[in-house]
mmCIF file with all atom_site columns, C-alpha atoms in Angstrom:
data_model
loop_
_atom_site.group_PDB
_atom_site.id
_atom_site.type_symbol
_atom_site.label_atom_id
_atom_site.label_alt_id
_atom_site.label_comp_id
_atom_site.label_asym_id
_atom_site.label_entity_id
_atom_site.label_seq_id
_atom_site.pdbx_PDB_ins_code
_atom_site.Cartn_x
_atom_site.Cartn_y
_atom_site.Cartn_z
_atom_site.occupancy
_atom_site.B_iso_or_equiv
_atom_site.pdbx_formal_charge
_atom_site.auth_seq_id
_atom_site.auth_comp_id
_atom_site.auth_asym_id
_atom_site.auth_atom_id
_atom_site.pdbx_PDB_model_num
ATOM 1   C CA . MET A 1 1   ? -20.102 3.624   -11.370 1.00 0.00 ? 92  MET A CA 1
ATOM 2   C CA . ALA A 1 2   ? -23.716 3.962   -12.421 1.00 0.00 ? 93  ALA A CA 1
ATOM 3   C CA . GLU A 1 3   ? -25.659 1.621   -14.669 1.00 0.00 ? 94  GLU A CA 1
ATOM 4   C CA . LEU A 1 4   ? -27.826 3.838   -16.868 1.00 0.00 ? 95  LEU A CA 1
ATOM 5   C CA . ASP A 1 5   ? -30.019 2.945   -19.840 1.00 0.00 ? 96  ASP A CA 1
ATOM 6   C CA . TRP A 1 6   ? -29.745 -0.149  -22.006 1.00 0.00 ? 97  TRP A CA 1
ATOM 7   C CA . GLY A 1 7   ? -27.639 0.400   -25.124 1.00 0.00 ? 98  GLY A CA 1
ATOM 8   C CA . SER A 1 8   ? -27.713 -1.694  -28.288 1.00 0.00 ? 99  SER A CA 1
ATOM 9   C CA . ASN A 1 9   ? -26.091 -4.754  -26.652 1.00 0.00 ? 100 ASN A CA 1
ATOM 10  C CA . ASP A 1 10  ? -25.159 -3.739  -23.096 1.00 0.00 ? 101 ASP A CA 1
ATOM 11  C CA . TRP A 1 11  ? -25.903 -1.235  -20.373 1.00 0.00 ? 102 TRP A CA 1
ATOM 12  C CA . ILE A 1 12  ? -24.536 2.275   -20.712 1.00 0.00 ? 103 ILE A CA 1
ATOM 13  C CA . TYR A 1 13  ? -22.280 3.012   -17.747 1.00 0.00 ? 104 TYR A CA 1
ATOM 14  C CA . ASP A 1 14  ? -21.284 6.320   -16.227 1.00 0.00 ? 105 ASP A CA 1
ATOM 15  C CA . TYR A 1 15  ? -18.091 6.290   -14.215 1.00 0.00 ? 106 TYR A CA 1
ATOM 16  C CA . SER A 1 16  ? -15.424 8.610   -12.930 1.00 0.00 ? 107 SER A CA 1
ATOM 17  C CA . MET A 1 17  ? -11.803 8.168   -13.816 1.00 0.00 ? 108 MET A CA 1
ATOM 18  C CA . GLU A 1 18  ? -8.785  8.673   -11.622 1.00 0.00 ? 109 GLU A CA 1
ATOM 19  C CA . HIS A 1 19  ? -5.292  9.164   -12.934 1.00 0.00 ? 110 HIS A CA 1
ATOM 20  C CA . THR A 1 20  ? -2.127  8.528   -10.973 1.00 0.00 ? 111 THR A CA 1
ATOM 21  C CA . ILE A 1 21  ? 1.120   10.239  -11.851 1.00 0.00 ? 112 ILE A CA 1
ATOM 22  C CA . TYR A 1 22  ? 4.315   8.782   -10.416 1.00 0.00 ? 113 TYR A CA 1
ATOM 23  C CA . LEU A 1 23  ? 7.277   11.105  -10.012 1.00 0.00 ? 114 LEU A CA 1
ATOM 24  C CA . LYS A 1 24  ? 10.849  9.936   -10.442 1.00 0.00 ? 115 LYS A CA 1
ATOM 25  C CA . LEU A 1 25  ? 12.816  12.127  -8.065  1.00 0.00 ? 116 LEU A CA 1
ATOM 26  C CA . PRO A 1 26  ? 16.523  12.940  -8.432  1.00 0.00 ? 117 PRO A CA 1
ATOM 27  C CA . SER A 1 27  ? 17.188  11.866  -4.817  1.00 0.00 ? 118 SER A CA 1
ATOM 28  C CA . PRO A 1 28  ? 15.316  10.027  -2.046  1.00 0.00 ? 119 PRO A CA 1
ATOM 29  C CA . LEU A 1 29  ? 12.975  11.934  0.249   1.00 0.00 ? 120 LEU A CA 1
ATOM 30  C CA . VAL A 1 30  ? 14.474  12.633  3.682   1.00 0.00 ? 121 VAL A CA 1
ATOM 31  C CA . GLN A 1 31  ? 12.657  11.660  6.885   1.00 0.00 ? 122 GLN A CA 1
ATOM 32  C CA . GLY A 1 32  ? 11.210  14.770  8.587   1.00 0.00 ? 123 GLY A CA 1
ATOM 33  C CA . LYS A 1 33  ? 11.987  17.166  5.714   1.00 0.00 ? 124 LYS A CA 1
ATOM 34  C CA . THR A 1 34  ? 9.240   19.399  4.280   1.00 0.00 ? 125 THR A CA 1
ATOM 35  C CA . TYR A 1 35  ? 8.747   19.572  0.509   1.00 0.00 ? 126 TYR A CA 1
ATOM 36  C CA . THR A 1 36  ? 6.541   21.612  -1.811  1.00 0.00 ? 127 THR A CA 1
ATOM 37  C CA . LEU A 1 37  ? 5.341   20.051  -5.041  1.00 0.00 ? 128 LEU A CA 1
ATOM 38  C CA . GLU A 1 38  ? 4.402   22.595  -7.729  1.00 0.00 ? 129 GLU A CA 1
ATOM 39  C CA . ILE A 1 39  ? 1.970   21.357  -10.379 1.00 0.00 ? 130 ILE A CA 1
ATOM 40  C CA . ASN A 1 40  ? 1.699   23.128  -13.720 1.00 0.00 ? 131 ASN A CA 1
ATOM 41  C CA . PRO A 1 41  ? -1.792  24.691  -14.035 1.00 0.00 ? 132 PRO A CA 1
ATOM 42  C CA . ASN A 1 42  ? -1.927  23.406  -17.644 1.00 0.00 ? 133 ASN A CA 1
ATOM 43  C CA . THR A 1 43  ? -2.548  19.910  -16.218 1.00 0.00 ? 134 THR A CA 1
ATOM 44  C CA . ASN A 1 44  ? -6.029  21.079  -15.138 1.00 0.00 ? 135 ASN A CA 1
ATOM 45  C CA . SER A 1 45  ? -5.397  19.688  -11.677 1.00 0.00 ? 136 SER A CA 1
ATOM 46  C CA . ASP A 1 46  ? -7.632  21.015  -8.925  1.00 0.00 ? 137 ASP A CA 1
ATOM 47  C CA . ILE A 1 47  ? -4.429  21.552  -6.880  1.00 0.00 ? 138 ILE A CA 1
ATOM 48  C CA . THR A 1 48  ? -1.392  23.434  -8.172  1.00 0.00 ? 139 THR A CA 1
ATOM 49  C CA . SER A 1 49  ? 0.774   23.312  -5.044  1.00 0.00 ? 140 SER A CA 1
ATOM 50  C CA . GLU A 1 50  ? 1.064   20.786  -2.226  1.00 0.00 ? 141 GLU A CA 1
ATOM 51  C CA . THR A 1 51  ? 3.347   21.074  0.800   1.00 0.00 ? 142 THR A CA 1
ATOM 52  C CA . PHE A 1 52  ? 4.048   17.958  2.860   1.00 0.00 ? 143 PHE A CA 1
ATOM 53  C CA . THR A 1 53  ? 6.502   16.636  5.406   1.00 0.00 ? 144 THR A CA 1
ATOM 54  C CA . TYR A 1 54  ? 7.900   13.213  4.573   1.00 0.00 ? 145 TYR A CA 1
ATOM 55  C CA . ASP A 1 55  ? 7.335   10.862  7.489   1.00 0.00 ? 146 ASP A CA 1
ATOM 56  C CA . ILE A 1 56  ? 7.492   7.092   6.973   1.00 0.00 ? 147 ILE A CA 1
ATOM 57  C CA . PHE A 1 57  ? 4.835   6.623   9.676   1.00 0.00 ? 148 PHE A CA 1
ATOM 58  C CA . ASN A 1 58  ? 2.304   8.925   7.974   1.00 0.00 ? 149 ASN A CA 1
ATOM 59  C CA . SER A 1 59  ? 3.318   9.043   4.279   1.00 0.00 ? 150 SER A CA 1
ATOM 60  C CA . GLN A 1 60  ? 1.187   6.257   2.854   1.00 0.00 ? 151 GLN A CA 1
ATOM 61  C CA . THR A 1 61  ? 2.383   4.236   -0.142  1.00 0.00 ? 152 THR A CA 1
ATOM 62  C CA . GLU A 1 62  ? 0.496   1.807   -2.364  1.00 0.00 ? 153 GLU A CA 1
ATOM 63  C CA . ALA A 1 63  ? 3.629   -0.365  -2.444  1.00 0.00 ? 154 ALA A CA 1
ATOM 64  C CA . ILE A 1 64  ? 3.143   -1.969  0.991   1.00 0.00 ? 155 ILE A CA 1
ATOM 65  C CA . HIS A 1 65  ? 0.443   -4.635  0.663   1.00 0.00 ? 156 HIS A CA 1
ATOM 66  C CA . VAL A 1 66  ? -0.895  -5.679  4.070   1.00 0.00 ? 157 VAL A CA 1
ATOM 67  C CA . ASN A 1 67  ? -3.851  -7.954  4.794   1.00 0.00 ? 158 ASN A CA 1
ATOM 68  C CA . LEU A 1 68  ? -6.639  -5.376  5.033   1.00 0.00 ? 159 LEU A CA 1
ATOM 69  C CA . ALA A 1 69  ? -8.849  -7.818  6.948   1.00 0.00 ? 160 ALA A CA 1
ATOM 70  C CA . GLY A 1 70  ? -6.089  -7.790  9.560   1.00 0.00 ? 161 GLY A CA 1
ATOM 71  C CA . TYR A 1 71  ? -3.923  -10.339 11.311  1.00 0.00 ? 162 TYR A CA 1
ATOM 72  C CA . MET A 1 72  ? -4.668  -12.744 14.131  1.00 0.00 ? 163 MET A CA 1
ATOM 73  C CA . ALA A 1 73  ? -3.244  -11.841 17.558  1.00 0.00 ? 164 ALA A CA 1
ATOM 74  C CA . MET A 1 74  ? -1.630  -15.222 18.010  1.00 0.00 ? 165 MET A CA 1
ATOM 75  C CA . PRO A 1 75  ? 1.572   -16.880 16.864  1.00 0.00 ? 166 PRO A CA 1
ATOM 76  C CA . GLY A 1 76  ? 1.735   -17.296 13.107  1.00 0.00 ? 167 GLY A CA 1
ATOM 77  C CA . ILE A 1 77  ? 3.261   -15.698 10.041  1.00 0.00 ? 168 ILE A CA 1
ATOM 78  C CA . LYS A 1 78  ? 2.590   -11.992 9.676   1.00 0.00 ? 169 LYS A CA 1
ATOM 79  C CA . ALA A 1 79  ? 4.035   -10.303 6.617   1.00 0.00 ? 170 ALA A CA 1
ATOM 80  C CA . ALA A 1 80  ? 3.356   -7.769  3.892   1.00 0.00 ? 171 ALA A CA 1
ATOM 81  C CA . ASP A 1 81  ? 4.416   -7.797  0.252   1.00 0.00 ? 172 ASP A CA 1
ATOM 82  C CA . VAL A 1 82  ? 6.253   -4.765  -1.105  1.00 0.00 ? 173 VAL A CA 1
ATOM 83  C CA . TYR A 1 83  ? 5.946   -3.982  -4.819  1.00 0.00 ? 174 TYR A CA 1
ATOM 84  C CA . ILE A 1 84  ? 4.303   -1.542  -7.189  1.00 0.00 ? 175 ILE A CA 1
ATOM 85  C CA . TRP A 1 85  ? 3.693   -1.362  -10.909 1.00 0.00 ? 176 TRP A CA 1
ATOM 86  C CA . LEU A 1 86  ? 4.091   2.211   -12.185 1.00 0.00 ? 177 LEU A CA 1
ATOM 87  C CA . GLY A 1 87  ? 2.202   1.808   -15.439 1.00 0.00 ? 178 GLY A CA 1
ATOM 88  C CA . ASN A 1 88  ? 4.406   2.856   -18.336 1.00 0.00 ? 179 ASN A CA 1
ATOM 89  C CA . GLY A 1 89  ? 7.106   3.564   -15.714 1.00 0.00 ? 180 GLY A CA 1
ATOM 90  C CA . GLY A 1 90  ? 7.451   -0.191  -15.202 1.00 0.00 ? 181 GLY A CA 1
ATOM 91  C CA . ALA A 1 91  ? 8.034   -2.032  -11.949 1.00 0.00 ? 182 ALA A CA 1
ATOM 92  C CA . ARG A 1 92  ? 9.550   -0.145  -8.999  1.00 0.00 ? 183 ARG A CA 1
ATOM 93  C CA . ASP A 1 93  ? 12.811  -1.762  -7.930  1.00 0.00 ? 184 ASP A CA 1
ATOM 94  C CA . TYR A 1 94  ? 13.156  -1.915  -4.134  1.00 0.00 ? 185 TYR A CA 1
ATOM 95  C CA . SER A 1 95  ? 16.517  -3.722  -4.094  1.00 0.00 ? 186 SER A CA 1
ATOM 96  C CA . ASP A 1 96  ? 18.230  -0.564  -2.766  1.00 0.00 ? 187 ASP A CA 1
ATOM 97  C CA . PHE A 1 97  ? 15.917  -0.765  0.267   1.00 0.00 ? 188 PHE A CA 1
ATOM 98  C CA . GLU A 1 98  ? 16.789  -4.371  1.199   1.00 0.00 ? 189 GLU A CA 1
ATOM 99  C CA . GLY A 1 99  ? 17.914  -4.433  4.825   1.00 0.00 ? 190 GLY A CA 1
ATOM 100 C CA . ASN A 1 100 ? 16.028  -1.231  5.684   1.00 0.00 ? 191 ASN A CA 1
ATOM 101 C CA . ASN A 1 101 ? 14.190  -1.345  8.998   1.00 0.00 ? 192 ASN A CA 1
ATOM 102 C CA . VAL A 1 102 ? 10.539  -2.362  9.106   1.00 0.00 ? 193 VAL A CA 1
ATOM 103 C CA . TYR A 1 103 ? 8.477   -0.811  11.904  1.00 0.00 ? 194 TYR A CA 1
ATOM 104 C CA . ILE A 1 104 ? 5.061   -1.502  13.354  1.00 0.00 ? 195 ILE A CA 1
ATOM 105 C CA . TYR A 1 105 ? 3.369   1.827   14.145  1.00 0.00 ? 196 TYR A CA 1
ATOM 106 C CA . ASP A 1 106 ? 0.588   1.956   16.744  1.00 0.00 ? 197 ASP A CA 1
ATOM 107 C CA . VAL A 1 107 ? -1.910  4.381   15.197  1.00 0.00 ? 198 VAL A CA 1
ATOM 108 C CA . ASN A 1 108 ? -3.693  5.217   18.468  1.00 0.00 ? 199 ASN A CA 1
ATOM 109 C CA . ASN A 1 109 ? -0.616  5.700   20.658  1.00 0.00 ? 200 ASN A CA 1
ATOM 110 C CA . GLN A 1 110 ? 1.671   7.013   17.870  1.00 0.00 ? 201 GLN A CA 1
ATOM 111 C CA . ILE A 1 111 ? 4.484   4.710   18.980  1.00 0.00 ? 202 ILE A CA 1
ATOM 112 C CA . SER A 1 112 ? 6.711   2.703   16.632  1.00 0.00 ? 203 SER A CA 1
ATOM 113 C CA . GLN A 1 113 ? 8.753   -0.429  17.203  1.00 0.00 ? 204 GLN A CA 1
ATOM 114 C CA . GLN A 1 114 ? 11.229  -2.087  14.851  1.00 0.00 ? 205 GLN A CA 1
ATOM 115 C CA . VAL A 1 115 ? 9.991   -5.562  13.898  1.00 0.00 ? 206 VAL A CA 1
ATOM 116 C CA . GLY A 1 116 ? 12.320  -6.632  11.085  1.00 0.00 ? 207 GLY A CA 1
ATOM 117 C CA . THR A 1 117 ? 14.065  -5.637  7.877   1.00 0.00 ? 208 THR A CA 1
ATOM 118 C CA . LEU A 1 118 ? 13.006  -5.616  4.241   1.00 0.00 ? 209 LEU A CA 1
ATOM 119 C CA . SER A 1 119 ? 14.144  -8.674  2.278   1.00 0.00 ? 210 SER A CA 1
ATOM 120 C CA . PHE A 1 120 ? 13.805  -9.930  -1.288  1.00 0.00 ? 211 PHE A CA 1
ATOM 121 C CA . TRP A 1 121 ? 11.115  -12.597 -1.672  1.00 0.00 ? 212 TRP A CA 1
ATOM 122 C CA . LYS A 1 122 ? 10.261  -13.446 -5.268  1.00 0.00 ? 213 LYS A CA 1
ATOM 123 C CA . SER A 1 123 ? 11.239  -12.583 -8.826  1.00 0.00 ? 214 SER A CA 1
ATOM 124 C CA . ASN A 1 124 ? 8.681   -11.269 -11.293 1.00 0.00 ? 215 ASN A CA 1
ATOM 125 C CA . ALA A 1 125 ? 6.797   -14.272 -12.684 1.00 0.00 ? 216 ALA A CA 1
ATOM 126 C CA . SER A 1 126 ? 3.469   -15.538 -13.945 1.00 0.00 ? 217 SER A CA 1
ATOM 127 C CA . GLU A 1 127 ? 1.024   -16.726 -11.323 1.00 0.00 ? 218 GLU A CA 1
ATOM 128 C CA . ALA A 1 128 ? -2.414  -18.327 -11.455 1.00 0.00 ? 219 ALA A CA 1
ATOM 129 C CA . GLN A 1 129 ? -3.501  -19.461 -14.927 1.00 0.00 ? 220 GLN A CA 1
ATOM 130 C CA . GLY A 1 130 ? -0.344  -17.900 -16.397 1.00 0.00 ? 221 GLY A CA 1
ATOM 131 C CA . TYR A 1 131 ? -1.258  -14.293 -15.527 1.00 0.00 ? 222 TYR A CA 1
ATOM 132 C CA . ASN A 1 132 ? 1.311   -11.919 -14.079 1.00 0.00 ? 223 ASN A CA 1
ATOM 133 C CA . TYR A 1 133 ? -0.734  -9.861  -11.615 1.00 0.00 ? 224 TYR A CA 1
ATOM 134 C CA . THR A 1 134 ? 2.067   -7.896  -9.952  1.00 0.00 ? 225 THR A CA 1
ATOM 135 C CA . GLN A 1 135 ? 4.308   -7.244  -12.987 1.00 0.00 ? 226 GLN A CA 1
ATOM 136 C CA . SER A 1 136 ? 7.119   -6.816  -10.465 1.00 0.00 ? 227 SER A CA 1
ATOM 137 C CA . ASP A 1 137 ? 9.661   -8.468  -8.237  1.00 0.00 ? 228 ASP A CA 1
ATOM 138 C CA . VAL A 1 138 ? 8.303   -8.733  -4.681  1.00 0.00 ? 229 VAL A CA 1
ATOM 139 C CA . TRP A 1 139 ? 9.995   -7.914  -1.377  1.00 0.00 ? 230 TRP A CA 1
ATOM 140 C CA . ASN A 1 140 ? 8.894   -9.070  2.071   1.00 0.00 ? 231 ASN A CA 1
ATOM 141 C CA . ALA A 1 141 ? 8.274   -7.083  5.247   1.00 0.00 ? 232 ALA A CA 1
ATOM 142 C CA . ASP A 1 142 ? 7.936   -9.786  7.910   1.00 0.00 ? 233 ASP A CA 1
ATOM 143 C CA . PHE A 1 143 ? 6.640   -8.929  11.371  1.00 0.00 ? 234 PHE A CA 1
ATOM 144 C CA . THR A 1 144 ? 6.017   -12.459 12.606  1.00 0.00 ? 235 THR A CA 1
ATOM 145 C CA . GLY A 1 145 ? 6.163   -12.520 16.392  1.00 0.00 ? 236 GLY A CA 1
ATOM 146 C CA . PHE A 1 146 ? 4.243   -9.277  16.902  1.00 0.00 ? 237 PHE A CA 1
ATOM 147 C CA . ASN A 1 147 ? 0.884   -10.292 18.389  1.00 0.00 ? 238 ASN A CA 1
ATOM 148 C CA . THR A 1 148 ? -0.392  -7.283  20.352  1.00 0.00 ? 239 THR A CA 1
ATOM 149 C CA . HIS A 1 149 ? -4.037  -6.302  19.750  1.00 0.00 ? 240 HIS A CA 1
ATOM 150 C CA . GLY A 1 150 ? -4.481  -2.861  18.171  1.00 0.00 ? 241 GLY A CA 1
ATOM 151 C CA . THR A 1 151 ? -4.623  -0.744  15.026  1.00 0.00 ? 242 THR A CA 1
ATOM 152 C CA . TYR A 1 152 ? -1.340  -0.410  13.179  1.00 0.00 ? 243 TYR A CA 1
ATOM 153 C CA . ARG A 1 153 ? 0.552   0.653   10.076  1.00 0.00 ? 244 ARG A CA 1
ATOM 154 C CA . LEU A 1 154 ? 3.634   -1.051  8.736   1.00 0.00 ? 245 LEU A CA 1
ATOM 155 C CA . ALA A 1 155 ? 6.390   1.465   7.925   1.00 0.00 ? 246 ALA A CA 1
ATOM 156 C CA . ILE A 1 156 ? 9.624   0.898   6.009   1.00 0.00 ? 247 ILE A CA 1
ATOM 157 C CA . GLU A 1 157 ? 12.600  3.239   6.051   1.00 0.00 ? 248 GLU A CA 1
ATOM 158 C CA . GLY A 1 158 ? 12.744  5.198   2.807   1.00 0.00 ? 249 GLY A CA 1
ATOM 159 C CA . VAL A 1 159 ? 9.474   3.749   1.506   1.00 0.00 ? 250 VAL A CA 1
ATOM 160 C CA . GLY A 1 160 ? 6.595   5.004   3.672   1.00 0.00 ? 251 GLY A CA 1
ATOM 161 C CA . CYS A 1 161 ? 3.707   3.265   5.420   1.00 0.00 ? 252 CYS A CA 1
ATOM 162 C CA . SER A 1 162 ? 0.831   0.916   4.689   1.00 0.00 ? 253 SER A CA 1
ATOM 163 C CA . GLU A 1 163 ? -2.862  1.487   5.162   1.00 0.00 ? 254 GLU A CA 1
ATOM 164 C CA . ASP A 1 164 ? -4.130  0.922   8.697   1.00 0.00 ? 255 ASP A CA 1
ATOM 165 C CA . PHE A 1 165 ? -4.859  -2.675  9.722   1.00 0.00 ? 256 PHE A CA 1
ATOM 166 C CA . ILE A 1 166 ? -5.824  -4.415  12.938  1.00 0.00 ? 257 ILE A CA 1
ATOM 167 C CA . ILE A 1 167 ? -4.325  -7.226  14.946  1.00 0.00 ? 258 ILE A CA 1
ATOM 168 C CA . SER A 1 168 ? -7.069  -9.058  16.817  1.00 0.00 ? 259 SER A CA 1
ATOM 169 C CA . ASN A 1 169 ? -8.453  -12.534 17.265  1.00 0.00 ? 260 ASN A CA 1
ATOM 170 C CA . GLN A 1 170 ? -11.695 -11.188 15.746  1.00 0.00 ? 261 GLN A CA 1
ATOM 171 C CA . VAL A 1 171 ? -10.253 -10.072 12.378  1.00 0.00 ? 262 VAL A CA 1
ATOM 172 C CA . TYR A 1 172 ? -12.237 -12.648 10.417  1.00 0.00 ? 263 TYR A CA 1
ATOM 173 C CA . TYR A 1 173 ? -15.521 -12.065 12.223  1.00 0.00 ? 264 TYR A CA 1
ATOM 174 C CA . ASN A 1 174 ? -16.886 -9.439  9.808   1.00 0.00 ? 265 ASN A CA 1
ATOM 175 C CA . PRO A 1 175 ? -15.505 -10.877 6.548   1.00 0.00 ? 266 PRO A CA 1
ATOM 176 C CA . PHE A 1 176 ? -17.031 -14.287 7.300   1.00 0.00 ? 267 PHE A CA 1
ATOM 177 C CA . MET A 1 177 ? -20.222 -13.175 9.042   1.00 0.00 ? 268 MET A CA 1
ATOM 178 C CA . VAL A 1 178 ? -23.301 -14.724 7.454   1.00 0.00 ? 269 VAL A CA 1
ATOM 179 C CA . ASN A 1 179 ? -26.743 -13.236 8.036   1.00 0.00 ? 270 ASN A CA 1
ATOM 180 C CA . THR A 1 180 ? -29.522 -15.788 8.091   1.00 0.00 ? 271 THR A CA 1
#
């Protein structure tokens, strides 16, 4: 976003917009299968065809919410929330995925290890000051007990994987560093 000239009562801003389109598929994607998505050229998309192989360890989803600062490499609760609001598509229901395996995926060594299963955590409700920030029920992907230093993704069968995060005793060094 760029702050340009002063308008009549505020700055004039220039910004880019991004649109997300969620697809409701007739059946779940299959691990290891290759798909081609054809996009109508009338959408003015810069891409009209995309081929991808569905892999829960590399197919990133916005639905898995990990702590992007990371997790401490010591005993303590380690978990991610699983939910997504699909705009006018409403909240995504993950109840069919309850009990699916949750894996920790070592990004550098490309090795996965099962660390738990997906479970229901909380019903859709208002939060701080009466706002409903998630607009969705929330599921839990708990990996408490995994304390090995490294860079990881959390992956859930049938859902996909999180963004990369680290496990280290230094995870809060940069976020709380103060320059004097």
